[in-house]
């Protein structure tokens, strides 16, 4: 089943036609990687999936993005949508508060005050982000005291706490060292069992290692998409071939 379906999507930043007639199906409980050279529109596409581009002045969007069959650009509560389609950014961005409060933040904003319920979700989310064992003794310490990799897993825990169905990740490991990157990649293997994941990555090795499907973008166009092994081993377009073989990019 497809969780998200993008159809004939065009996006303009003023005169800049950043996404050109994109159609892409994103299957449930799989990892879809968006790859391509800098400026080709990967992050822009990712942000259209939970309407983050709405915040950009002068943006114009045509076409459709269906989430579970419903167009998110027509009658949809954007706040609700962003709870169901969460996001993790390139640079870990914990809030300036404790580890516990970071994870409980969204629930508290929803008006949940029951301490037992909050404790339960905080633990579950931190376990889900493979961070619990490292922080259980210091939940009330500031989140900024964690390492970069731990902070990124905290941000994943914060996203999970809202029980989203989709997690969008914009180069989530590009600010991390190889060990922290490896931990996040291992975690993604667990996350895919429960969530639909869409990840923008500059690392072709990462896309190969962690994704089920890959979509290759080139100057705002979706050139090719399909099974990751097929896109990397038998690309049908010369541009994909050039990019995945490292000729350019
Ligand atoms: N907020 C914005 N306002 C105006 N133009 C933007 C904005 N964000 C992106 N663009 C433009 O849209 C195009 C696509 O950018 P985007 O960031 O989506 O590409 P990308 O493939 O994610 O690049 P990178 O790999 O470098 O992050 C570029 O021409 C970029 O300059």
Short mmCIF file of C-alpha atoms and ligand atoms in Angstrom, two decimals:
data_model
loop_
_atom_site.label_atom_id
_atom_site.label_comp_id
_atom_site.label_asym_id
_atom_site.label_seq_id
_atom_site.Cartn_x
_atom_site.Cartn_y
_atom_site.Cartn_z
CA UNK A 1 0.00 0.00 0.00
CA UNK A 2 1.16 3.54 -0.69
CA UNK A 3 1.28 5.92 2.24
CA UNK A 4 1.90 8.99 0.11
CA UNK A 5 1.18 9.65 -3.54
CA UNK A 6 2.57 12.67 -5.30
CA UNK A 7 0.92 13.47 -8.63
CA UNK A 8 1.96 16.07 -11.20
CA UNK A 9 3.48 18.24 -8.53
CA UNK A 10 5.02 21.55 -9.58
CA UNK A 11 6.60 23.98 -7.16
CA UNK A 12 7.82 27.51 -7.88
CA UNK A 13 9.89 29.71 -5.60
CA UNK A 14 8.97 32.96 -7.39
CA UNK A 15 10.27 32.37 -10.94
CA UNK A 16 12.37 29.37 -9.97
CA UNK A 17 10.59 26.22 -11.14
CA UNK A 18 12.07 23.98 -8.44
CA UNK A 19 9.92 20.85 -8.90
CA UNK A 20 8.76 19.87 -12.37
CA UNK A 21 5.75 17.64 -12.73
CA UNK A 22 6.76 15.12 -10.09
CA UNK A 23 4.76 11.91 -9.68
CA UNK A 24 5.96 9.47 -7.04
CA UNK A 25 4.41 6.76 -4.91
CA UNK A 26 5.82 6.20 -1.43
CA UNK A 27 5.04 2.76 -0.03
CA UNK A 28 4.12 2.14 3.61
CA UNK A 29 6.72 0.87 6.04
CA UNK A 30 9.61 1.15 3.68
CA UNK A 31 12.52 3.55 3.41
CA UNK A 32 12.45 5.75 0.31
CA UNK A 33 15.68 7.64 -0.42
CA UNK A 34 15.71 10.88 -2.42
CA UNK A 35 19.08 11.39 -4.13
CA UNK A 36 20.60 13.74 -6.70
CA UNK A 37 23.04 16.62 -7.07
CA UNK A 38 22.86 19.73 -4.93
CA UNK A 39 19.95 22.01 -5.80
CA UNK A 40 17.96 19.35 -7.70
CA UNK A 41 14.94 19.72 -5.39
CA UNK A 42 15.23 16.81 -2.93
CA UNK A 43 14.66 18.85 0.22
CA UNK A 44 11.93 20.85 -1.48
CA UNK A 45 10.06 17.66 -2.34
CA UNK A 46 10.55 16.32 1.18
CA UNK A 47 9.08 19.51 2.63
CA UNK A 48 6.02 19.36 0.37
CA UNK A 49 5.09 16.06 2.07
CA UNK A 50 4.09 17.78 5.30
CA UNK A 51 3.53 21.25 3.91
CA UNK A 52 6.67 22.80 5.36
CA UNK A 53 7.06 24.86 2.18
CA UNK A 54 3.90 26.74 3.11
CA UNK A 55 6.14 28.78 5.38
CA UNK A 56 8.21 30.07 2.45
CA UNK A 57 7.05 33.38 1.05
CA UNK A 58 6.21 33.47 -2.67
CA UNK A 59 5.94 29.72 -3.05
CA UNK A 60 3.40 28.34 -5.53
CA UNK A 61 2.41 24.70 -5.65
CA UNK A 62 0.21 22.87 -8.16
CA UNK A 63 -0.67 19.18 -8.37
CA UNK A 64 -1.47 16.79 -5.59
CA UNK A 65 0.08 15.10 -2.58
CA UNK A 66 -2.19 12.43 -1.21
CA UNK A 67 -1.63 11.10 2.29
CA UNK A 68 -3.66 7.94 2.77
CA UNK A 69 -5.73 8.92 -0.24
CA UNK A 70 -6.53 12.48 0.88
CA UNK A 71 -5.00 15.54 -0.78
CA UNK A 72 -3.02 17.40 1.87
CA UNK A 73 -3.22 20.65 -0.10
CA UNK A 74 -6.98 20.80 0.08
CA UNK A 75 -9.03 20.38 3.17
CA UNK A 76 -6.48 19.27 5.79
CA UNK A 77 -5.60 20.50 9.28
CA UNK A 78 -1.88 21.27 8.83
CA UNK A 79 -1.06 20.88 12.53
CA UNK A 80 -2.61 17.42 12.56
CA UNK A 81 -0.85 16.56 9.33
CA UNK A 82 2.55 17.48 10.80
CA UNK A 83 1.86 15.26 13.78
CA UNK A 84 1.19 12.32 11.48
CA UNK A 85 4.03 13.21 9.13
CA UNK A 86 6.94 14.13 11.41
CA UNK A 87 10.31 15.56 10.45
CA UNK A 88 13.93 15.22 11.51
CA UNK A 89 16.34 17.86 10.26
CA UNK A 90 19.93 17.87 9.09
CA UNK A 91 21.33 19.48 12.23
CA UNK A 92 20.10 18.02 15.50
CA UNK A 93 17.80 20.67 16.98
CA UNK A 94 16.88 19.72 20.54
CA UNK A 95 14.98 22.35 22.50
CA UNK A 96 16.87 24.14 25.31
CA UNK A 97 15.37 21.97 28.02
CA UNK A 98 15.94 18.57 29.61
CA UNK A 99 16.06 15.28 27.75
CA UNK A 100 12.71 14.32 29.33
CA UNK A 101 11.06 17.62 28.46
CA UNK A 102 12.21 17.41 24.86
CA UNK A 103 10.40 14.13 24.36
CA UNK A 104 7.35 15.11 26.43
CA UNK A 105 7.05 18.48 24.68
CA UNK A 106 4.57 17.53 21.97
CA UNK A 107 2.33 15.58 24.32
CA UNK A 108 2.27 18.44 26.82
CA UNK A 109 1.41 20.83 23.98
CA UNK A 110 -1.56 18.57 23.30
CA UNK A 111 -2.67 19.06 26.89
CA UNK A 112 -1.56 15.69 28.27
CA UNK A 113 -0.63 16.18 31.94
CA UNK A 114 -0.87 12.69 33.40
CA UNK A 115 2.67 12.04 34.70
CA UNK A 116 2.35 8.28 34.32
CA UNK A 117 1.28 8.60 30.70
CA UNK A 118 4.09 11.07 29.99
CA UNK A 119 6.69 8.82 31.65
CA UNK A 120 5.45 5.89 29.63
CA UNK A 121 5.62 7.68 26.27
CA UNK A 122 9.00 9.24 27.06
CA UNK A 123 10.49 5.84 27.85
CA UNK A 124 8.86 4.16 24.87
CA UNK A 125 10.03 6.90 22.49
CA UNK A 126 13.59 6.89 23.83
CA UNK A 127 13.67 3.12 23.53
CA UNK A 128 12.29 3.41 20.00
CA UNK A 129 15.13 5.78 19.15
CA UNK A 130 17.72 3.42 20.72
CA UNK A 131 18.67 6.05 23.29
CA UNK A 132 17.01 4.89 26.51
CA UNK A 133 19.93 2.94 27.95
CA UNK A 134 22.29 5.85 27.41
CA UNK A 135 20.09 8.49 29.08
CA UNK A 136 17.80 6.76 31.57
CA UNK A 137 19.91 7.90 34.53
CA UNK A 138 19.95 11.53 33.44
CA UNK A 139 16.56 12.32 32.00
CA UNK A 140 16.47 15.68 33.75
CA UNK A 141 19.81 16.84 32.41
CA UNK A 142 19.93 19.38 29.59
CA UNK A 143 19.63 17.91 26.09
CA UNK A 144 22.56 20.05 24.96
CA UNK A 145 24.84 17.88 27.11
CA UNK A 146 24.35 14.96 24.73
CA UNK A 147 26.70 14.19 21.85
CA UNK A 148 25.62 15.17 18.33
CA UNK A 149 24.56 11.61 17.50
CA UNK A 150 22.63 11.31 20.75
CA UNK A 151 20.96 14.66 20.09
CA UNK A 152 19.85 13.42 16.68
CA UNK A 153 18.41 10.25 18.23
CA UNK A 154 16.68 12.49 20.78
CA UNK A 155 15.10 14.39 17.89
CA UNK A 156 13.97 11.07 16.45
CA UNK A 157 12.50 10.16 19.88
CA UNK A 158 10.71 13.51 19.92
CA UNK A 159 9.26 12.77 16.49
CA UNK A 160 8.24 9.23 17.53
CA UNK A 161 6.50 10.51 20.69
CA UNK A 162 3.74 11.94 18.51
CA UNK A 163 3.14 8.47 17.03
CA UNK A 164 3.53 9.64 13.46
CA UNK A 165 2.97 7.37 10.51
CA UNK A 166 5.64 8.94 8.35
CA UNK A 167 9.04 10.32 9.35
CA UNK A 168 10.73 12.68 6.92
CA UNK A 169 14.50 12.93 7.34
CA UNK A 170 16.55 15.64 5.68
CA UNK A 171 20.17 14.44 5.60
CA UNK A 172 19.89 13.29 9.22
CA UNK A 173 23.47 12.06 9.48
CA UNK A 174 25.39 14.68 7.52
CA UNK A 175 26.48 16.47 10.71
CA UNK A 176 27.51 13.22 12.43
CA UNK A 177 30.68 11.13 12.62
CA UNK A 178 30.80 7.60 11.13
CA UNK A 179 29.98 5.84 14.41
CA UNK A 180 26.96 8.03 15.16
CA UNK A 181 25.90 7.64 11.51
CA UNK A 182 26.11 3.87 11.80
CA UNK A 183 23.90 3.96 14.91
CA UNK A 184 21.24 5.99 13.12
CA UNK A 185 21.38 3.67 10.12
CA UNK A 186 20.89 0.66 12.40
CA UNK A 187 18.01 2.47 14.05
CA UNK A 188 16.36 3.09 10.69
CA UNK A 189 16.25 -0.61 10.12
CA UNK A 190 14.10 -0.88 13.25
CA UNK A 191 12.03 2.21 12.49
CA UNK A 192 10.96 0.93 9.09
CA UNK A 193 9.00 -1.86 10.82
CA UNK A 194 6.62 0.74 12.23
CA UNK A 195 6.98 3.88 10.16
CA UNK A 196 7.18 5.00 6.57
CA UNK A 197 10.47 6.81 6.11
CA UNK A 198 11.51 9.27 3.42
CA UNK A 199 15.14 10.36 3.62
CA UNK A 200 17.18 12.89 1.67
CA UNK A 201 20.79 11.81 1.50
CA UNK A 202 23.95 12.91 -0.28
CA UNK A 203 25.58 9.61 0.47
CA UNK A 204 24.96 7.02 -2.19
CA UNK A 205 26.38 4.35 0.07
CA UNK A 206 23.87 5.32 2.71
CA UNK A 207 21.00 5.16 0.21
CA UNK A 208 22.22 1.73 -0.88
CA UNK A 209 22.56 0.49 2.69
CA UNK A 210 19.28 1.67 4.16
CA UNK A 211 16.64 2.24 1.51
CA UNK A 212 14.15 -0.03 -0.20
CA UNK A 213 13.25 2.48 -2.90
CA UNK A 214 15.34 5.23 -4.45
CA UNK A 215 14.25 8.29 -6.41
CA UNK A 216 16.87 10.18 -8.45
CA UNK A 217 16.30 13.90 -9.09
CA UNK A 218 18.00 16.14 -11.62
CA UNK A 219 17.33 19.87 -11.92
CA UNK A 220 13.84 19.66 -10.48
CA UNK A 221 12.86 16.56 -12.44
CA UNK A 222 12.33 13.09 -11.09
CA UNK A 223 14.44 11.16 -13.56
CA UNK A 224 13.99 7.66 -12.26
CA UNK A 225 12.67 5.78 -9.28
CA UNK A 226 12.27 2.17 -8.26
CA UNK A 227 13.84 -0.56 -6.18
CA UNK A 228 17.15 0.70 -4.76
CA UNK A 229 19.11 -2.24 -6.20
CA UNK A 230 17.69 -1.58 -9.65
CA UNK A 231 18.36 2.18 -9.58
CA UNK A 232 21.97 1.59 -8.53
CA UNK A 233 22.77 -1.52 -10.54
CA UNK A 234 20.69 -1.14 -13.68
CA UNK A 235 19.65 2.48 -14.02
CA UNK A 236 17.59 3.11 -17.11
CA UNK A 237 18.62 6.75 -17.62
CA UNK A 238 22.12 7.98 -18.52
CA UNK A 239 21.93 10.77 -15.93
CA UNK A 240 21.20 8.27 -13.16
CA UNK A 241 24.03 6.07 -14.41
CA UNK A 242 26.42 9.05 -14.32
CA UNK A 243 25.39 10.08 -10.83
CA UNK A 244 25.37 6.67 -9.16
CA UNK A 245 28.71 5.77 -10.71
CA UNK A 246 30.19 8.96 -9.23
CA UNK A 247 30.91 10.65 -12.58
CA UNK A 248 29.34 13.85 -11.27
CA UNK A 249 27.39 15.20 -8.32
N1 LIG B 1 13.32 28.66 0.77
C1 LIG B 1 13.66 28.81 -0.51
N2 LIG B 1 13.42 29.97 -1.16
C2 LIG B 1 13.77 30.12 -2.46
N3 LIG B 1 14.37 29.17 -3.20
C3 LIG B 1 14.64 28.00 -2.60
C4 LIG B 1 14.31 27.75 -1.24
N4 LIG B 1 14.70 26.50 -0.93
C5 LIG B 1 15.26 25.98 -2.05
N5 LIG B 1 15.22 26.88 -3.06
C6 LIG B 1 15.71 26.66 -4.44
O1 LIG B 1 15.05 25.52 -4.96
C7 LIG B 1 15.94 24.68 -5.69
C8 LIG B 1 15.98 23.30 -5.06
O2 LIG B 1 16.57 23.40 -3.77
P1 LIG B 1 16.58 22.21 -2.72
O3 LIG B 1 17.14 22.73 -1.45
O4 LIG B 1 15.26 21.57 -2.68
O5 LIG B 1 17.61 21.20 -3.42
P2 LIG B 1 18.38 19.96 -2.80
O6 LIG B 1 18.43 18.95 -3.88
O7 LIG B 1 17.78 19.55 -1.52
O8 LIG B 1 19.82 20.58 -2.58
P3 LIG B 1 20.97 20.22 -1.49
O9 LIG B 1 21.37 18.82 -1.80
O10 LIG B 1 22.06 21.19 -1.79
O11 LIG B 1 20.38 20.38 -0.13
C9 LIG B 1 17.27 25.40 -5.68
O12 LIG B 1 17.35 26.17 -6.88
C10 LIG B 1 17.19 26.31 -4.47
O13 LIG B 1 17.96 27.47 -4.65
#
